[in-house]
Amino acid sequence: MKTRITELFGIDYPIQCGGMLWLATPELAAAVSNTGAMGNLTSGNYNSADEFAAAIDRTRELTEKPFIVNITTMPSIRLPVELLKDFFRVSCEKKVTALEIAGAPVDTFLGPEFIPMAKEAGVKVLHKVGTVKHALHAEKVGYDAITVAGFEEGGFPHGDNVGTMVLLPRVVEAVNLPVLAAGGMVDGKSLAAVLALGADGMMMATRFVATTDCAVHPNIHERLVQAQENETSLHLRGLLSAFGLQVRGLNNAIMRKIAEVEQAGGDLAELFPLISGQRALEVWKDGRVDEAMLTFGQSVGRVYDVPSVSELVARIVREAQTALTGALEKF
Ligand SMILES: Cc1cc2nc3c(=O)[nH]c(=O)nc-3n(C[C@H](O)[C@H](O)[C@H](O)COP(=O)(O)O)c2cc1C
């Protein structure tokens, strides 16, 4: 396959794994990249620049193929802005293929010198956006590509609540950059649909959790396969209002508790123990699916099995061809 995204990254298939705190590790990144798609190494997994640099080296031991580094540019106690700047610098020093920025734009959150730094190092920079306005800003300040994440997405959808079906073509029409579609993507039908809507590829995250290469407890895989499309809920709109964001995750006991605290006007001190990333880290390992925020998207409703990453990517490519040919035959 050949699109502006396969050309930009130097990959075979226009499929990227999204940033996933604790789960987008060197092992998963390499498994995805080795298929010819684009693996993701999420910098937020690491507590120092050295640990992160070692993770890049580890990924390179496991694959010779390109991979992307996610930097989530949001205020965090564990990941202060200075550390995020270090993650950016290390990525440039190590000349990773690309950076996926999610949250505030690099030029305002880290500083105006960072995009030129990436250009100098030959590192491509993508911004994940949930509005046309943010896509236009990214184009203006020199990003190389855009990831459009619709309201369906797991993690932090934009508070405008616009779904991928409308937001994606709006962004494609507004900017002159390669575009990846995210939010609700799971299979070859998703890829065919977003290519038809003008995207250059798709990014997915929830679907990659449901693979044997993603190191989570079997209970997590079982819950992903069972979950229906109406089993996610949205929270933390108040807490994340400065960013216009909210959180989407599986509607489990902890999400219902978060909703109660929010309705009672609870503040960060009350919410923090429920939403802390540490909780999720434990649950991915011990499988107590009701005990942490599991940031799955509406795409859970279309996860039916737990293949290996290589089976999944091969299947997506086959299915996309069949879906596109099938659509043409209807003319
Ligand atoms: C388990 C999990 C953890 C995530 N962690 C992050 C993260 O650390 N940073 C980020 O930018 N997005 C994160 N996301 C959001 C994804 O990168 C992506 O935008 C979204 O999940 C796409 O929608 P989908 O899950 O329907 O494919 C996470 C998603 C999941 C499923």
XYZ file of C-alpha atoms and ligand atoms in Angstrom:
362
model
C 0.000 0.000 0.000
C 1.169 3.522 -0.678
C -0.247 6.651 0.973
C 1.253 9.910 2.236
C 1.576 8.222 5.655
C 3.427 5.120 4.411
C 5.762 7.502 2.543
C 6.235 9.819 5.542
C 7.058 6.955 7.938
C 8.706 4.554 5.466
C 6.323 1.701 6.367
C 4.392 -0.920 4.362
C 0.845 -0.462 5.696
C -0.887 2.767 6.781
C -1.782 1.448 10.224
C -0.384 2.946 13.441
C -0.682 1.911 17.063
C -1.764 4.799 19.307
C 0.007 5.946 22.463
C -0.963 3.805 25.461
C 0.377 4.498 28.921
C 2.000 1.317 30.368
C 0.974 -0.841 27.369
C 2.822 0.702 24.399
C 6.151 -0.820 25.457
C 9.245 -1.719 23.395
C 7.854 -5.265 23.000
C 4.453 -4.179 21.644
C 6.001 -1.403 19.538
C 8.406 -3.862 17.922
C 5.686 -6.473 17.362
C 3.597 -3.890 15.465
C 6.538 -2.430 13.525
C 7.773 -5.879 12.514
C 4.500 -6.451 10.625
C 5.130 -3.413 8.404
C 2.741 -1.174 10.387
C 3.885 1.555 12.826
C 4.523 0.612 16.467
C 4.252 3.123 19.318
C 6.614 3.618 22.252
C 4.873 5.753 24.877
C 7.318 8.000 26.733
C 4.988 8.386 29.739
C 5.883 4.805 30.766
C 9.249 6.118 31.990
C 10.273 8.240 34.969
C 13.519 9.711 33.604
C 15.242 10.615 30.348
C 17.729 7.757 30.873
C 14.990 5.159 31.347
C 13.288 6.451 28.198
C 16.541 6.407 26.190
C 17.086 2.789 27.284
C 13.553 1.954 26.076
C 14.346 3.363 22.619
C 17.499 1.220 22.534
C 15.502 -1.831 23.625
C 12.922 -1.240 20.875
C 15.745 -1.021 18.342
C 17.092 -4.369 19.555
C 13.670 -5.879 18.810
C 13.019 -4.236 15.448
C 14.939 -2.528 12.677
C 11.709 -0.948 11.438
C 10.426 2.576 12.149
C 8.328 3.287 15.244
C 6.670 6.414 16.675
C 7.120 7.888 20.163
C 4.057 9.277 21.983
C 4.524 12.338 24.200
C 1.350 13.286 26.050
C 1.562 17.025 26.659
C -0.693 17.470 29.642
C 0.125 18.594 33.190
C 1.072 15.652 35.364
C 2.659 15.312 38.791
C 4.770 12.319 37.740
C 5.690 13.757 34.332
C 6.562 17.467 34.768
C 7.055 19.660 31.700
C 10.866 19.527 32.098
C 10.759 15.729 31.753
C 8.509 15.976 28.671
C 11.096 18.358 27.162
C 13.778 15.744 27.910
C 11.672 13.053 26.192
C 11.450 15.308 23.120
C 15.203 16.052 23.139
C 16.142 12.372 23.595
C 13.828 11.397 20.705
C 15.630 13.931 18.493
C 19.094 12.860 19.650
C 18.216 9.227 18.959
C 16.570 10.214 15.657
C 13.379 8.214 16.100
C 11.236 8.237 12.969
C 8.343 10.243 14.369
C 6.760 11.821 17.438
C 3.046 11.683 18.233
C 2.094 14.678 20.384
C -1.206 14.398 22.267
C -2.560 17.295 24.320
C -1.348 20.892 24.174
C 0.669 21.907 21.078
C 4.447 21.621 21.357
C 5.103 25.275 20.454
C 3.056 26.606 23.388
C 3.487 23.801 25.966
C 7.176 22.941 25.518
C 8.433 26.006 23.637
C 8.892 27.383 20.102
C 12.343 25.790 19.715
C 11.068 22.200 19.763
C 9.520 21.805 16.289
C 12.650 23.285 14.630
C 14.706 20.855 16.783
C 12.750 17.915 15.346
C 13.083 19.226 11.790
C 16.847 19.579 12.236
C 17.031 15.947 13.470
C 14.791 14.677 10.640
C 12.134 13.533 13.136
C 8.541 13.850 11.864
C 6.045 15.399 14.294
C 2.329 14.551 14.345
C -0.328 16.168 16.479
C -3.383 14.250 17.644
C -6.358 16.627 17.453
C -10.092 16.558 18.105
C -11.009 19.826 16.328
C -10.424 21.513 12.948
C -9.039 24.555 14.806
C -6.254 22.517 16.406
C -5.414 20.848 13.076
C -5.040 24.279 11.462
C -2.770 25.414 14.311
C -0.593 22.310 13.921
C -0.247 22.960 10.186
C 0.609 26.619 10.799
C 3.401 25.896 13.296
C 5.069 23.241 11.146
C 3.840 19.798 12.163
C 4.303 17.111 9.477
C 0.984 15.263 9.856
C -2.256 15.171 11.796
C -4.022 12.407 13.672
C -7.751 13.105 13.832
C -9.330 11.492 16.880
C -13.127 11.397 16.840
C -15.439 11.312 19.851
C -15.541 7.487 19.751
C -11.901 7.220 20.800
C -10.618 5.719 24.034
C -8.510 7.986 26.242
C -9.102 11.731 25.969
C -11.663 12.714 23.293
C -12.216 16.432 22.729
C -15.166 18.001 24.547
C -16.739 19.106 21.233
C -18.059 15.541 20.896
C -17.713 15.319 17.092
C -17.480 11.771 15.743
C -14.829 10.499 13.317
C -17.323 10.335 10.414
C -17.694 14.142 10.363
C -14.444 15.332 11.949
C -12.129 13.343 9.677
C -13.319 14.740 6.318
C -13.568 18.222 7.865
C -9.875 18.070 8.809
C -8.875 16.466 5.485
C -10.603 19.358 3.695
C -9.021 21.978 5.974
C -5.319 21.071 5.981
C -2.774 20.126 3.366
C -0.988 17.477 5.468
C -1.135 13.672 5.673
C -3.952 12.603 8.005
C -4.391 9.515 10.166
C -7.907 8.662 11.353
C -8.488 7.480 14.923
C -11.436 6.655 17.116
C -13.454 3.518 16.411
C -10.898 1.842 14.112
C -10.618 -1.943 14.424
C -10.413 -3.732 11.097
C -10.092 -3.620 7.313
C -13.570 -2.136 6.966
C -12.428 0.767 9.169
C -9.317 1.242 7.011
C -11.325 1.137 3.759
C -13.837 3.642 5.158
C -11.259 6.203 6.295
C -9.282 5.932 3.045
C -12.569 6.695 1.236
C -13.075 9.705 3.535
C -9.701 11.077 2.448
C -7.402 9.857 5.241
C -3.941 8.458 4.535
C -4.214 5.731 7.148
C -5.634 4.808 10.527
C -4.460 4.740 14.109
C -5.995 2.381 16.650
C -5.297 1.555 20.289
C -8.082 -0.460 21.956
C -7.835 -3.080 19.174
C -4.096 -3.503 19.814
C -4.726 -4.192 23.531
C -6.756 -7.215 22.403
C -3.732 -8.997 20.939
C -1.532 -11.711 22.386
C 1.441 -9.335 22.022
C -0.038 -6.850 24.509
C 1.100 -7.879 27.992
C -2.133 -7.687 30.008
C -3.835 -10.186 32.321
C -6.165 -12.669 30.503
C -9.192 -11.130 32.326
C -8.567 -7.891 30.410
C -8.618 -9.706 27.093
C -11.789 -11.566 28.091
C -13.538 -8.313 29.110
C -12.508 -6.639 25.832
C -14.073 -9.435 23.799
C -17.293 -9.362 25.887
C -17.720 -5.572 25.952
C -20.399 -4.006 23.737
C -20.162 -0.649 21.964
C -22.440 1.033 24.527
C -20.300 0.017 27.497
C -17.999 3.036 27.684
C -18.705 6.305 29.489
C -17.307 9.852 29.564
C -16.005 11.624 32.653
C -13.679 14.338 34.036
C -14.988 17.108 31.768
C -14.666 19.564 34.663
C -11.164 18.501 35.645
C -9.907 18.600 32.048
C -11.818 21.731 31.010
C -8.621 23.785 30.559
C -7.767 21.383 27.704
C -11.324 21.014 26.412
C -10.915 17.265 26.957
C -12.676 14.451 28.815
C -11.949 10.786 29.482
C -13.638 7.815 27.793
C -13.250 4.385 29.324
C -14.998 1.121 30.063
C -18.042 1.807 32.244
C -16.887 -0.270 35.212
C -17.241 0.129 39.001
C -14.463 2.730 39.230
C -16.012 4.855 36.456
C -19.340 4.792 38.293
C -17.533 5.878 41.475
C -15.844 8.729 39.545
C -19.286 9.816 38.271
C -20.635 9.882 41.853
C -17.714 11.996 43.088
C -18.126 14.377 40.139
C -21.873 14.729 40.723
C -21.216 15.534 44.387
C -18.818 18.306 43.292
C -15.690 16.416 44.409
C -12.303 18.027 43.718
C -8.975 16.685 42.444
C -7.977 15.481 45.922
C -10.994 13.156 45.933
C -10.714 12.123 42.300
C -6.959 11.520 42.188
C -6.910 8.161 44.018
C -9.544 6.881 41.568
C -7.933 8.109 38.353
C -4.242 7.670 39.116
C -2.207 5.905 36.443
C -0.692 3.726 39.171
C -4.063 2.020 39.639
C -4.239 1.117 35.945
C -0.650 -0.181 36.004
C -1.638 -2.704 38.686
C -4.897 -3.710 37.003
C -3.280 -4.455 33.623
C -1.191 -7.028 35.538
C -3.647 -8.429 38.105
C -6.787 -8.391 35.918
C -9.191 -6.807 38.463
C -11.138 -5.092 35.677
C -13.377 -3.035 37.993
C -10.543 -1.450 39.950
C -9.099 1.130 37.513
C -10.005 3.464 34.683
C -9.584 1.339 31.523
C -9.543 3.918 28.742
C -11.122 1.826 25.989
C -13.017 3.413 23.097
C -16.415 2.552 21.610
C -14.409 0.255 19.343
C -14.620 -2.366 22.161
C -17.974 -3.335 20.666
C -16.193 -4.579 17.532
C -13.408 -6.559 19.236
C -14.314 -10.225 18.817
C -11.039 -12.086 19.372
C -7.444 -11.890 20.588
C -5.099 -12.620 17.658
C -1.383 -11.927 17.482
C -0.426 -8.505 16.142
C 0.898 -10.081 12.941
C -2.374 -11.989 12.322
C -4.331 -8.800 13.019
C -2.385 -6.566 10.628
C -2.416 -9.181 7.825
C -6.164 -9.587 8.282
C -6.775 -5.821 8.209
C -4.881 -5.443 4.929
C -6.802 -8.340 3.328
C -10.151 -7.085 4.601
C -9.520 -3.512 3.450
C -8.902 -4.716 -0.101
C -12.078 -6.837 -0.031
C -14.118 -3.976 1.440
C -12.934 -1.472 -1.175
C -13.456 -3.899 -4.090
C -16.879 -4.854 -2.710
C -17.872 -1.201 -2.487
C -16.806 -0.555 -6.105
C -18.829 -3.548 -7.304
C -21.962 -1.790 -6.038
C -21.553 0.908 -8.697
C -5.223 1.527 27.235
C -5.104 2.857 26.554
C -4.184 3.787 27.030
C -4.054 5.023 26.386
N -3.087 5.910 26.818
C -2.858 7.034 26.091
C -1.747 7.881 26.394
O -0.967 7.629 27.323
N -1.566 8.990 25.630
C -2.383 9.285 24.572
O -2.145 10.264 23.875
N -3.458 8.510 24.273
C -3.684 7.395 24.982
N -4.727 6.563 24.624
C -5.591 6.943 23.472
C -5.092 6.299 22.172
O -3.791 6.678 21.851
C -6.003 6.623 20.974
O -6.084 8.027 20.768
C -7.420 6.084 21.115
O -7.473 4.990 21.975
C -7.970 5.689 19.753
O -9.245 5.151 19.854
P -9.497 3.530 19.853
O -9.086 3.072 21.195
O -10.947 3.410 19.598
O -8.649 2.924 18.788
C -4.884 5.324 25.268
C -5.799 4.371 24.815
C -5.911 3.147 25.425
C -6.880 2.126 24.878
